[in-house]
């Protein structure tokens, strides 16, 4: 499938002269991102931590492997792989390591300086700027961030001998500049409230506050009845902490049947993740976790939940990037063996004052069958190879039977994250984040074809029986619209081809390829309510919103479906999307609303799939008929 070639990190095979022989440009930045200013040449004796990612084997078969265990028509549906099977299948060919190591040694990087991963898919060494410039036939400069004033060392392009290029994904640090911490996909202002903490049960007040009674009525959810060991719903958090007194108050007032007040999620600390305390609560860093866990527990109880608390919140330049979470889940993905990148990912032990002094967690974290993540980053601000490698790890988890659920974003077709990228779009020429950009700005990892992306809806009128529409809260600079669009990194997967083609042919505005990549992976896949969710925050009740609310709702429903399957002696569902797109009848089709941004009205909701609400919102009874009856 063709993907537009405007990407800033496109590969090239242009031959260039090198003292090491014939090199070809491996990666090149076309123009400078608007958030950075190029400064002087980097000092030649500065030490760089160089990491070389070797190409993995069998990646060209990834979609076939995953379809074999996730396509509802496959005879092998649900026959998920073990972690060992995954690691052995995708390990790089020995020739990749051999060729690259020989090149390094011949170029003056002695073997005693080189570290090699156990999985032999990463090579790491430290070298001076002068050595790396000679090695890659490039020049390094300092780059200054316009908003923060921070400096980074990077080059504009670099080359490799062709024999080496055949075995290397990418090298860092090279052309990469932007490294963004995940930001929660939720409103940073309270939608409404505070409300009285009692008296809002039942379905009479759903237009004011969405409670568990409202969710059960709208989505036909049952009261949970199973608690299978090993099926705890996993929810990942970064800078937001779960304040337990809020959880207790919520249980006492908003759950039916009432959840015992001493119930807490299993706490999994990753790289210094801490439980909440009073100072955290006073700092206002508890809303996101409160929303996620209060909503999820209401749906899944008596099934338990698991809190993955990521990062020490001191490593602020890149704290909480998704790779440290993946490291903890899968030891084969760890440092020198996986996706961690200088400048983009945090380093552990954390050298900052007060930081986590232990080693980076490499495996050992329990793996949930369903993982919900309500955070996101910007596709246009991260290297293409970085996104591809991380996305493939979600694919590997799908092979192992894990359903990965991500919020689609809260800025329509634009992006409202951090580091000077407030409600911004992309430069149509090079695809960089630009405050004055006109090109739509997709989210990452919502753009990854191996996760299920969830958009947001709200009630169409005051009645729970009146249907839903795409969420729309136009409030100046804090406007909230369901994130959605088309990736310029990942091509459209086959399982959504018919649904997306139907939308593009019948309903999509004719913006043209300069505005969005119509051949890319389209998202979201589904939607759920994302406005005025009952949330207790510092002992007061509010209606809170965001696709942060929608993602744990949908993830909790998948967890219920897994409970039903486990009760029948079956395994978890795993990767959801092939079944989602083959069974549109299991969703409530949302046809009203849009997701404006970048000076446009964005995309309209429509009959069938659309890039605002996906296939629609869940109807549990119909979903159960399909998913539980699969092999």
PDB file of C-alpha atoms in Angstrom, residues 371-621:
ATOM      1  CA  UNK A 371      -4.023  -3.186  28.636  1.00  0.00           C
ATOM      2  CA  UNK A 372      -5.599   0.289  28.568  1.00  0.00           C
ATOM      3  CA  UNK A 373      -3.486   3.379  27.906  1.00  0.00           C
ATOM      4  CA  UNK A 374      -4.934   6.901  27.906  1.00  0.00           C
ATOM      5  CA  UNK A 375      -1.799   8.743  26.819  1.00  0.00           C
ATOM      6  CA  UNK A 376      -0.410   9.729  23.444  1.00  0.00           C
ATOM      7  CA  UNK A 377       2.298  11.520  21.485  1.00  0.00           C
ATOM      8  CA  UNK A 378       2.614  13.190  18.083  1.00  0.00           C
ATOM      9  CA  UNK A 379       3.352  11.128  14.982  1.00  0.00           C
ATOM     10  CA  UNK A 380       5.037  14.055  13.254  1.00  0.00           C
ATOM     11  CA  UNK A 381       7.441  14.716  16.149  1.00  0.00           C
ATOM     12  CA  UNK A 382       8.954  11.237  16.403  1.00  0.00           C
ATOM     13  CA  UNK A 383      11.265   9.309  14.052  1.00  0.00           C
ATOM     14  CA  UNK A 384       9.563   6.926  11.687  1.00  0.00           C
ATOM     15  CA  UNK A 385      11.800   3.994  12.605  1.00  0.00           C
ATOM     16  CA  UNK A 386      11.190   4.643  16.306  1.00  0.00           C
ATOM     17  CA  UNK A 387       7.436   4.373  15.783  1.00  0.00           C
ATOM     18  CA  UNK A 388       7.727   1.313  13.569  1.00  0.00           C
ATOM     19  CA  UNK A 389       9.876  -0.592  16.020  1.00  0.00           C
ATOM     20  CA  UNK A 390       7.607   0.178  18.977  1.00  0.00           C
ATOM     21  CA  UNK A 391       4.484  -0.612  16.975  1.00  0.00           C
ATOM     22  CA  UNK A 392       5.915  -4.034  16.133  1.00  0.00           C
ATOM     23  CA  UNK A 393       6.229  -4.726  19.852  1.00  0.00           C
ATOM     24  CA  UNK A 394       2.485  -4.203  20.251  1.00  0.00           C
ATOM     25  CA  UNK A 395       2.126  -6.695  17.397  1.00  0.00           C
ATOM     26  CA  UNK A 396       4.219  -9.204  19.350  1.00  0.00           C
ATOM     27  CA  UNK A 397       2.003  -8.732  22.393  1.00  0.00           C
ATOM     28  CA  UNK A 398      -1.029  -9.318  20.172  1.00  0.00           C
ATOM     29  CA  UNK A 399       0.514 -12.618  19.078  1.00  0.00           C
ATOM     30  CA  UNK A 400       0.662 -13.527  22.773  1.00  0.00           C
ATOM     31  CA  UNK A 401      -3.055 -12.825  23.278  1.00  0.00           C
ATOM     32  CA  UNK A 402      -2.941  -9.270  24.627  1.00  0.00           C
ATOM     33  CA  UNK A 403      -5.560  -6.676  23.630  1.00  0.00           C
ATOM     34  CA  UNK A 404      -3.953  -3.229  23.622  1.00  0.00           C
ATOM     35  CA  UNK A 405      -6.355  -0.279  23.880  1.00  0.00           C
ATOM     36  CA  UNK A 406      -5.271   3.352  23.292  1.00  0.00           C
ATOM     37  CA  UNK A 407      -7.144   6.633  23.512  1.00  0.00           C
ATOM     38  CA  UNK A 408      -7.299   8.357  20.116  1.00  0.00           C
ATOM     39  CA  UNK A 409      -6.663  11.923  21.338  1.00  0.00           C
ATOM     40  CA  UNK A 410      -8.708  14.988  22.255  1.00  0.00           C
ATOM     41  CA  UNK A 411      -7.807  17.517  19.564  1.00  0.00           C
ATOM     42  CA  UNK A 412      -9.725  16.347  16.521  1.00  0.00           C
ATOM     43  CA  UNK A 413      -7.427  16.153  13.502  1.00  0.00           C
ATOM     44  CA  UNK A 414      -4.876  18.365  15.274  1.00  0.00           C
ATOM     45  CA  UNK A 415      -2.751  17.655  18.351  1.00  0.00           C
ATOM     46  CA  UNK A 416      -2.628  19.286  21.738  1.00  0.00           C
ATOM     47  CA  UNK A 417       0.349  17.958  23.584  1.00  0.00           C
ATOM     48  CA  UNK A 418       3.444  19.584  25.089  1.00  0.00           C
ATOM     49  CA  UNK A 419       6.829  21.177  24.367  1.00  0.00           C
ATOM     50  CA  UNK A 420       5.363  24.106  22.448  1.00  0.00           C
ATOM     51  CA  UNK A 421       2.987  21.943  20.419  1.00  0.00           C
ATOM     52  CA  UNK A 422      -0.299  23.287  21.783  1.00  0.00           C
ATOM     53  CA  UNK A 423      -3.193  22.508  19.445  1.00  0.00           C
ATOM     54  CA  UNK A 424      -0.878  22.405  16.456  1.00  0.00           C
ATOM     55  CA  UNK A 425      -0.826  20.723  13.068  1.00  0.00           C
ATOM     56  CA  UNK A 426       1.934  19.733  10.648  1.00  0.00           C
ATOM     57  CA  UNK A 427       3.985  21.463   8.005  1.00  0.00           C
ATOM     58  CA  UNK A 428       2.559  20.243   4.713  1.00  0.00           C
ATOM     59  CA  UNK A 429       5.969  20.271   2.998  1.00  0.00           C
ATOM     60  CA  UNK A 430       7.999  18.135   5.425  1.00  0.00           C
ATOM     61  CA  UNK A 431       5.499  16.882   7.988  1.00  0.00           C
ATOM     62  CA  UNK A 432       7.011  18.597  11.030  1.00  0.00           C
ATOM     63  CA  UNK A 433       4.946  19.913  13.909  1.00  0.00           C
ATOM     64  CA  UNK A 434       4.127  23.543  13.139  1.00  0.00           C
ATOM     65  CA  UNK A 435       1.957  26.005  15.077  1.00  0.00           C
ATOM     66  CA  UNK A 436       0.882  27.416  11.705  1.00  0.00           C
ATOM     67  CA  UNK A 437       0.635  24.046   9.996  1.00  0.00           C
ATOM     68  CA  UNK A 438      -2.277  23.022   7.786  1.00  0.00           C
ATOM     69  CA  UNK A 439      -1.660  19.275   7.509  1.00  0.00           C
ATOM     70  CA  UNK A 440      -3.592  17.030   9.905  1.00  0.00           C
ATOM     71  CA  UNK A 441      -1.522  15.740  12.840  1.00  0.00           C
ATOM     72  CA  UNK A 442      -2.081  12.047  13.709  1.00  0.00           C
ATOM     73  CA  UNK A 443      -1.409  10.623  17.162  1.00  0.00           C
ATOM     74  CA  UNK A 444       1.060   7.944  18.161  1.00  0.00           C
ATOM     75  CA  UNK A 445       0.580   5.086  19.148  1.00  0.00           C
ATOM     76  CA  UNK A 446      -3.077   5.482  18.109  1.00  0.00           C
ATOM     77  CA  UNK A 447      -1.745   5.303  14.536  1.00  0.00           C
ATOM     78  CA  UNK A 448      -0.256   1.833  15.086  1.00  0.00           C
ATOM     79  CA  UNK A 449      -2.270  -0.862  13.268  1.00  0.00           C
ATOM     80  CA  UNK A 450      -1.662  -3.392  16.062  1.00  0.00           C
ATOM     81  CA  UNK A 451      -3.590  -1.558  18.770  1.00  0.00           C
ATOM     82  CA  UNK A 452      -7.305  -0.746  19.093  1.00  0.00           C
ATOM     83  CA  UNK A 453      -7.849   3.007  19.115  1.00  0.00           C
ATOM     84  CA  UNK A 454     -10.861   4.476  20.933  1.00  0.00           C
ATOM     85  CA  UNK A 455     -12.591   7.783  20.113  1.00  0.00           C
ATOM     86  CA  UNK A 456     -15.143   9.639  22.229  1.00  0.00           C
ATOM     87  CA  UNK A 457     -18.881  10.272  22.131  1.00  0.00           C
ATOM     88  CA  UNK A 458     -21.486  12.068  24.215  1.00  0.00           C
ATOM     89  CA  UNK A 459     -25.238  11.686  24.597  1.00  0.00           C
ATOM     90  CA  UNK A 460     -27.213  13.114  21.707  1.00  0.00           C
ATOM     91  CA  UNK A 461     -29.932  14.502  23.999  1.00  0.00           C
ATOM     92  CA  UNK A 462     -30.998  14.294  27.620  1.00  0.00           C
ATOM     93  CA  UNK A 463     -32.244  10.714  27.323  1.00  0.00           C
ATOM     94  CA  UNK A 464     -30.078   7.610  27.425  1.00  0.00           C
ATOM     95  CA  UNK A 465     -32.337   6.229  24.703  1.00  0.00           C
ATOM     96  CA  UNK A 466     -31.662   9.062  22.266  1.00  0.00           C
ATOM     97  CA  UNK A 467     -28.345   7.756  20.972  1.00  0.00           C
ATOM     98  CA  UNK A 468     -24.882   9.304  20.855  1.00  0.00           C
ATOM     99  CA  UNK A 469     -22.881  11.748  18.781  1.00  0.00           C
ATOM    100  CA  UNK A 470     -19.189  12.484  18.370  1.00  0.00           C
ATOM    101  CA  UNK A 471     -18.004  14.502  21.337  1.00  0.00           C
ATOM    102  CA  UNK A 472     -17.783  18.258  20.729  1.00  0.00           C
ATOM    103  CA  UNK A 473     -16.768  20.821  23.330  1.00  0.00           C
ATOM    104  CA  UNK A 474     -15.692  24.020  21.519  1.00  0.00           C
ATOM    105  CA  UNK A 475     -14.206  26.130  24.305  1.00  0.00           C
ATOM    106  CA  UNK A 476     -11.580  28.351  22.722  1.00  0.00           C
ATOM    107  CA  UNK A 477      -8.042  27.004  23.074  1.00  0.00           C
ATOM    108  CA  UNK A 478      -9.276  24.002  25.060  1.00  0.00           C
ATOM    109  CA  UNK A 479     -11.695  22.702  22.447  1.00  0.00           C
ATOM    110  CA  UNK A 480     -12.270  18.976  22.804  1.00  0.00           C
ATOM    111  CA  UNK A 481     -13.010  16.816  19.777  1.00  0.00           C
ATOM    112  CA  UNK A 482     -12.514  13.097  19.283  1.00  0.00           C
ATOM    113  CA  UNK A 483      -9.081  12.409  17.807  1.00  0.00           C
ATOM    114  CA  UNK A 484      -8.946  10.602  14.495  1.00  0.00           C
ATOM    115  CA  UNK A 485      -7.443  10.560  11.055  1.00  0.00           C
ATOM    116  CA  UNK A 486      -4.918   8.774   8.866  1.00  0.00           C
ATOM    117  CA  UNK A 487      -1.302   7.870   9.581  1.00  0.00           C
ATOM    118  CA  UNK A 488       1.550   8.946   7.342  1.00  0.00           C
ATOM    119  CA  UNK A 489       3.871   6.336   8.865  1.00  0.00           C
ATOM    120  CA  UNK A 490       1.772   3.163   8.716  1.00  0.00           C
ATOM    121  CA  UNK A 491      -0.128   1.950   5.634  1.00  0.00           C
ATOM    122  CA  UNK A 492      -3.768   0.923   5.797  1.00  0.00           C
ATOM    123  CA  UNK A 493      -4.110  -2.681   7.034  1.00  0.00           C
ATOM    124  CA  UNK A 494      -6.206  -5.111   5.041  1.00  0.00           C
ATOM    125  CA  UNK A 495      -8.767  -5.745   7.786  1.00  0.00           C
ATOM    126  CA  UNK A 496     -10.049  -2.162   7.556  1.00  0.00           C
ATOM    127  CA  UNK A 497      -9.644  -1.660   3.832  1.00  0.00           C
ATOM    128  CA  UNK A 498     -13.297  -2.089   2.810  1.00  0.00           C
ATOM    129  CA  UNK A 499     -14.702   0.042   5.633  1.00  0.00           C
ATOM    130  CA  UNK A 500     -12.251   2.887   5.071  1.00  0.00           C
ATOM    131  CA  UNK A 501     -12.615   2.811   1.299  1.00  0.00           C
ATOM    132  CA  UNK A 502     -16.371   3.117   1.725  1.00  0.00           C
ATOM    133  CA  UNK A 503     -15.901   6.204   3.878  1.00  0.00           C
ATOM    134  CA  UNK A 504     -13.433   7.834   1.501  1.00  0.00           C
ATOM    135  CA  UNK A 505     -15.654   7.162  -1.495  1.00  0.00           C
ATOM    136  CA  UNK A 506     -18.933   8.345   0.039  1.00  0.00           C
ATOM    137  CA  UNK A 507     -18.416  10.687   2.976  1.00  0.00           C
ATOM    138  CA  UNK A 508     -14.881  12.104   3.277  1.00  0.00           C
ATOM    139  CA  UNK A 509     -14.201  15.771   2.440  1.00  0.00           C
ATOM    140  CA  UNK A 510     -11.946  16.151  -0.583  1.00  0.00           C
ATOM    141  CA  UNK A 511      -9.028  17.812   1.196  1.00  0.00           C
ATOM    142  CA  UNK A 512      -6.355  16.146  -0.915  1.00  0.00           C
ATOM    143  CA  UNK A 513      -3.068  14.431  -0.080  1.00  0.00           C
ATOM    144  CA  UNK A 514      -1.448  17.667   1.071  1.00  0.00           C
ATOM    145  CA  UNK A 515      -3.790  17.611   4.080  1.00  0.00           C
ATOM    146  CA  UNK A 516      -3.920  13.915   4.994  1.00  0.00           C
ATOM    147  CA  UNK A 517      -2.613  10.584   3.741  1.00  0.00           C
ATOM    148  CA  UNK A 518      -5.724   8.761   2.554  1.00  0.00           C
ATOM    149  CA  UNK A 519      -3.796   5.493   2.108  1.00  0.00           C
ATOM    150  CA  UNK A 520      -2.585   5.372   5.715  1.00  0.00           C
ATOM    151  CA  UNK A 521      -3.757   3.409   8.735  1.00  0.00           C
ATOM    152  CA  UNK A 522      -7.088   4.982   9.700  1.00  0.00           C
ATOM    153  CA  UNK A 523      -8.193   5.460  13.302  1.00  0.00           C
ATOM    154  CA  UNK A 524     -10.035   5.295  15.685  1.00  0.00           C
ATOM    155  CA  UNK A 525     -11.399   1.771  15.449  1.00  0.00           C
ATOM    156  CA  UNK A 526     -14.244   2.183  17.963  1.00  0.00           C
ATOM    157  CA  UNK A 527     -15.617   4.756  20.410  1.00  0.00           C
ATOM    158  CA  UNK A 528     -17.242   5.075  23.815  1.00  0.00           C
ATOM    159  CA  UNK A 529     -18.684   7.818  25.996  1.00  0.00           C
ATOM    160  CA  UNK A 530     -16.076  10.428  26.847  1.00  0.00           C
ATOM    161  CA  UNK A 531     -17.827  13.331  28.539  1.00  0.00           C
ATOM    162  CA  UNK A 532     -19.198  13.925  32.043  1.00  0.00           C
ATOM    163  CA  UNK A 533     -17.984  10.635  33.513  1.00  0.00           C
ATOM    164  CA  UNK A 534     -18.530  10.548  37.276  1.00  0.00           C
ATOM    165  CA  UNK A 535     -15.116  11.086  38.867  1.00  0.00           C
ATOM    166  CA  UNK A 536     -14.240  11.720  42.505  1.00  0.00           C
ATOM    167  CA  UNK A 537     -11.329  14.142  42.744  1.00  0.00           C
ATOM    168  CA  UNK A 538     -10.074  15.200  46.189  1.00  0.00           C
ATOM    169  CA  UNK A 539     -13.384  14.180  47.766  1.00  0.00           C
ATOM    170  CA  UNK A 540     -15.571  16.090  45.310  1.00  0.00           C
ATOM    171  CA  UNK A 541     -17.529  14.664  42.391  1.00  0.00           C
ATOM    172  CA  UNK A 542     -17.097  16.033  38.890  1.00  0.00           C
ATOM    173  CA  UNK A 543     -18.099  15.145  35.362  1.00  0.00           C
ATOM    174  CA  UNK A 544     -14.779  14.522  33.674  1.00  0.00           C
ATOM    175  CA  UNK A 545     -14.045  13.788  30.041  1.00  0.00           C
ATOM    176  CA  UNK A 546     -11.631  12.879  27.305  1.00  0.00           C
ATOM    177  CA  UNK A 547     -10.830   9.845  25.226  1.00  0.00           C
ATOM    178  CA  UNK A 548      -9.055   8.993  28.486  1.00  0.00           C
ATOM    179  CA  UNK A 549     -12.532   8.085  29.701  1.00  0.00           C
ATOM    180  CA  UNK A 550     -13.475   6.215  26.530  1.00  0.00           C
ATOM    181  CA  UNK A 551     -10.415   3.924  26.452  1.00  0.00           C
ATOM    182  CA  UNK A 552     -10.864   2.307  29.901  1.00  0.00           C
ATOM    183  CA  UNK A 553     -14.604   1.880  29.238  1.00  0.00           C
ATOM    184  CA  UNK A 554     -13.913  -0.114  26.089  1.00  0.00           C
ATOM    185  CA  UNK A 555     -10.992  -1.972  27.663  1.00  0.00           C
ATOM    186  CA  UNK A 556     -13.182  -2.967  30.621  1.00  0.00           C
ATOM    187  CA  UNK A 557     -15.809  -4.350  28.245  1.00  0.00           C
ATOM    188  CA  UNK A 558     -13.139  -6.464  26.528  1.00  0.00           C
ATOM    189  CA  UNK A 559     -12.070  -7.670  29.958  1.00  0.00           C
ATOM    190  CA  UNK A 560     -15.655  -8.789  30.652  1.00  0.00           C
ATOM    191  CA  UNK A 561     -15.688 -10.672  27.349  1.00  0.00           C
ATOM    192  CA  UNK A 562     -12.466 -12.424  28.307  1.00  0.00           C
ATOM    193  CA  UNK A 563     -14.057 -13.415  31.610  1.00  0.00           C
ATOM    194  CA  UNK A 564     -16.883 -15.066  29.703  1.00  0.00           C
ATOM    195  CA  UNK A 565     -14.418 -16.876  27.437  1.00  0.00           C
ATOM    196  CA  UNK A 566     -12.305 -18.059  30.361  1.00  0.00           C
ATOM    197  CA  UNK A 567     -15.437 -19.372  32.062  1.00  0.00           C
ATOM    198  CA  UNK A 568     -15.978 -21.568  28.991  1.00  0.00           C
ATOM    199  CA  UNK A 569     -12.405 -22.831  29.078  1.00  0.00           C
ATOM    200  CA  UNK A 570     -11.289 -20.612  26.174  1.00  0.00           C
ATOM    201  CA  UNK A 571      -8.363 -18.207  26.020  1.00  0.00           C
ATOM    202  CA  UNK A 572      -8.372 -14.417  25.814  1.00  0.00           C
ATOM    203  CA  UNK A 573      -9.377 -12.673  22.595  1.00  0.00           C
ATOM    204  CA  UNK A 574      -6.065 -10.950  21.921  1.00  0.00           C
ATOM    205  CA  UNK A 575      -5.875  -8.616  18.916  1.00  0.00           C
ATOM    206  CA  UNK A 576      -9.393  -7.292  18.373  1.00  0.00           C
ATOM    207  CA  UNK A 577      -9.404  -5.391  15.112  1.00  0.00           C
ATOM    208  CA  UNK A 578     -10.019  -8.147  12.519  1.00  0.00           C
ATOM    209  CA  UNK A 579     -13.182  -9.173  14.379  1.00  0.00           C
ATOM    210  CA  UNK A 580     -14.263  -5.566  14.962  1.00  0.00           C
ATOM    211  CA  UNK A 581     -14.255  -4.760  11.251  1.00  0.00           C
ATOM    212  CA  UNK A 582     -15.907  -8.041  10.196  1.00  0.00           C
ATOM    213  CA  UNK A 583     -18.821  -7.526  12.595  1.00  0.00           C
ATOM    214  CA  UNK A 584     -20.119  -3.940  12.356  1.00  0.00           C
ATOM    215  CA  UNK A 585     -23.472  -5.167  13.708  1.00  0.00           C
ATOM    216  CA  UNK A 586     -22.052  -5.392  17.248  1.00  0.00           C
ATOM    217  CA  UNK A 587     -21.680  -1.598  17.492  1.00  0.00           C
ATOM    218  CA  UNK A 588     -24.005   1.366  17.783  1.00  0.00           C
ATOM    219  CA  UNK A 589     -23.305   3.324  14.609  1.00  0.00           C
ATOM    220  CA  UNK A 590     -22.574   7.006  15.320  1.00  0.00           C
ATOM    221  CA  UNK A 591     -23.418   9.313  12.409  1.00  0.00           C
ATOM    222  CA  UNK A 592     -23.534  12.799  13.960  1.00  0.00           C
ATOM    223  CA  UNK A 593     -20.593  15.109  14.686  1.00  0.00           C
ATOM    224  CA  UNK A 594     -17.092  15.777  13.415  1.00  0.00           C
ATOM    225  CA  UNK A 595     -13.554  16.407  14.685  1.00  0.00           C
ATOM    226  CA  UNK A 596     -12.410  19.899  13.612  1.00  0.00           C
ATOM    227  CA  UNK A 597      -8.829  21.119  13.559  1.00  0.00           C
ATOM    228  CA  UNK A 598      -6.083  22.634  11.412  1.00  0.00           C
ATOM    229  CA  UNK A 599      -8.455  25.305  10.091  1.00  0.00           C
ATOM    230  CA  UNK A 600     -11.007  22.759   8.854  1.00  0.00           C
ATOM    231  CA  UNK A 601     -14.082  20.935  10.086  1.00  0.00           C
ATOM    232  CA  UNK A 602     -12.024  17.765  10.140  1.00  0.00           C
ATOM    233  CA  UNK A 603     -13.908  14.614   9.210  1.00  0.00           C
ATOM    234  CA  UNK A 604     -17.659  14.084   9.575  1.00  0.00           C
ATOM    235  CA  UNK A 605     -19.125  11.075  11.316  1.00  0.00           C
ATOM    236  CA  UNK A 606     -21.051   8.889   8.906  1.00  0.00           C
ATOM    237  CA  UNK A 607     -22.875   5.583   8.488  1.00  0.00           C
ATOM    238  CA  UNK A 608     -20.376   2.761   8.970  1.00  0.00           C
ATOM    239  CA  UNK A 609     -16.764   3.411   9.927  1.00  0.00           C
ATOM    240  CA  UNK A 610     -15.548   7.015  10.172  1.00  0.00           C
ATOM    241  CA  UNK A 611     -12.332   8.672  11.477  1.00  0.00           C
ATOM    242  CA  UNK A 612     -14.195  10.258  14.393  1.00  0.00           C
ATOM    243  CA  UNK A 613     -15.952   7.363  16.130  1.00  0.00           C
ATOM    244  CA  UNK A 614     -14.626   4.345  14.240  1.00  0.00           C
ATOM    245  CA  UNK A 615     -17.111   1.493  13.916  1.00  0.00           C
ATOM    246  CA  UNK A 616     -19.198   2.996  16.722  1.00  0.00           C
ATOM    247  CA  UNK A 617     -19.839   2.328  20.406  1.00  0.00           C
ATOM    248  CA  UNK A 618     -20.271  -1.095  22.032  1.00  0.00           C
ATOM    249  CA  UNK A 619     -23.400  -3.172  22.393  1.00  0.00           C
ATOM    250  CA  UNK A 620     -22.235  -5.741  24.927  1.00  0.00           C
ATOM    251  CA  UNK A 621     -24.913  -8.319  24.267  1.00  0.00           C
TER     252      UNK A 621
END
